[in-house]
Amino acid sequence: MKLRDKEILNIAIPSIISNITVPLLGMVDVAIMGHLGNAAYIGAIAVGTMIFNVIYWLFGFLRMGTSGMTSQAYGARNLEEVTKLLLRSQLIGLLIALAIILLQYPIAQGALLLMRPTPEISQMAQRYFDVCIWGAPAMLGLYGFMGWFIGMQNTRIPMIISIMQNVVNICVSLALVLFAGMNIEGVAIGTLVAQWSGMLAAVGFFMAHYRPKLLLHFNMKGVITQSAMTSFFKVNRDIFLRTLFLVSVNFFFTSAGSAQGTMILAVNTLLLQLHTIFSYFMDGFAYAGEAVGGKYYGAKNKLAFNDTIRRLFVWGGAMVLAFTLLYALGGRGFLALLTNDQQVIGSALPYFGWTIALPLAGMAAFVWDGVFIGITATRGMLTSSALAALLFFATFYLLKPFLGNHALWLAFILYLASRGLIQTYLFKRIEGVKALQQT
């Protein structure tokens, strides 16, 4: 196996394992509540976790921005900047978390007003929220650490932390619900303990693996300067706005399906799980683009940088082939793994062809997102997401009267494909890339 492939897989494989464990945190909570004999508990967990998922997704730039800038500093062997980037991300994450805690009442009330659950579910979700809100400093701090570890070419530590969090969450939640007689608060405390355990583990790994090497470069001076903060927020502003476009498309996809009735909503939700599974794998290669691509970009190593991008697309192509064959050959049997409702399966089959096209349509966007983060070309990510979102909405509204739900899926396919195509066009026009290619 070539050196570049080894570097890519050393980042991608642990990242894929970490990604697969992420939804388990929510699934564990749902499973525990689902055995208490009251469906309202499940609804409350769904509402509560959705609120936090949106909050933390919006601030995911703390991981992505830190990853890209750290990988470049690491490639340039600038250990002082590597250290400052970790300190900077932790400080900013803490300030954002404190703001979230201070604004917790309007955040909770606004979210519940938008989601409009029943009074019983609303009251339970509020109790869940009141406990889990205190995990904000841990979650945002962990985002900074995860991005920093990836930038340092280490995804094994994030993988270990993710697995550990699931084990802690399961043990604490089960103990509090089954043996201490708690219900929604027990699950919330289990989630909270898991979040803080993850943060403490990240600190522990840093102290054990990196503190001795970076201690000589520790210097608070320069962590908070106008130029440093301007650069940090310029990168993260673009990622934040790009995330808003992604959220708007995904939220609209769900709401547009809901507007067509319960069956179409169920069908779209079911089929979209296939895209989610594919994304867990492709995100691993996106992380490799961030870490390996950013490292060689920072080191100004043109040959290694170009080879990294080529190999990322080769691995992306392999994932497209594997998942396209899996979905095409799996067909009805694959849907049966997700639901035993034959009516839903039957209603999903006319739209199944769109899910077969998802891997090919989306692969390039995943790879380029990783590369663009690694070279901190975040304006290109924002531009591609904005234009692709406009194409999504235009396609849907123009074709909806003629194609119905097929228009929604076509719009989503075009949205994914156009993001990749636009980033392909923008890549060689990035000033830093042009300068590197001319060396």
Coordinates of N, CA and C in Angstrom, one line a residue, residues 32-33 36 172-187:
I32 N -34.0 3.3 26.2 CA -34.3 3.2 27.7 C -35.6 3.8 27.9
M33 N -35.9 5.0 27.3 CA -37.2 5.6 27.6 C -38.4 4.8 26.9
L36 N -40.3 2.3 29.3 CA -41.0 2.8 30.5 C -42.5 2.8 30.4
V172 N -24.5 4.8 33.1 CA -25.1 5.7 34.0 C -26.6 5.8 33.8
S173 N -27.1 5.9 32.6 CA -28.5 6.0 32.3 C -29.3 4.8 32.8
L174 N -28.8 3.6 32.5 CA -29.4 2.4 33.0 C -29.5 2.4 34.5
A175 N -28.4 2.7 35.1 CA -28.3 2.7 36.6 C -29.4 3.6 37.2
L176 N -29.5 4.8 36.7 CA -30.4 5.8 37.3 C -31.8 5.5 37.0
V177 N -32.1 5.0 35.8 CA -33.5 4.7 35.4 C -34.0 3.4 36.0
L178 N -33.2 2.3 35.9 CA -33.6 1.0 36.4 C -33.5 0.8 37.9
F179 N -32.4 1.4 38.4 CA -32.1 1.1 39.9 C -32.4 2.3 40.8
A180 N -32.4 3.5 40.3 CA -32.6 4.7 41.1 C -34.0 5.2 40.9
G181 N -34.8 4.6 40.0 CA -36.2 5.0 39.8 C -36.4 6.3 39.1
M182 N -35.4 6.8 38.5 CA -35.6 8.1 37.7 C -36.1 7.8 36.3
N183 N -36.6 8.8 35.6 CA -37.0 8.6 34.3 C -36.3 9.6 33.3
I184 N -36.9 10.7 32.9 CA -36.3 11.6 31.9 C -35.0 12.2 32.5
E185 N -35.0 12.5 33.8 CA -33.8 13.1 34.4 C -32.7 12.2 34.4
G186 N -33.0 10.9 34.6 CA -31.9 9.9 34.7 C -31.2 9.8 33.3
V187 N -31.9 9.8 32.2 CA -31.3 9.7 30.9 C -30.5 11.0 30.7

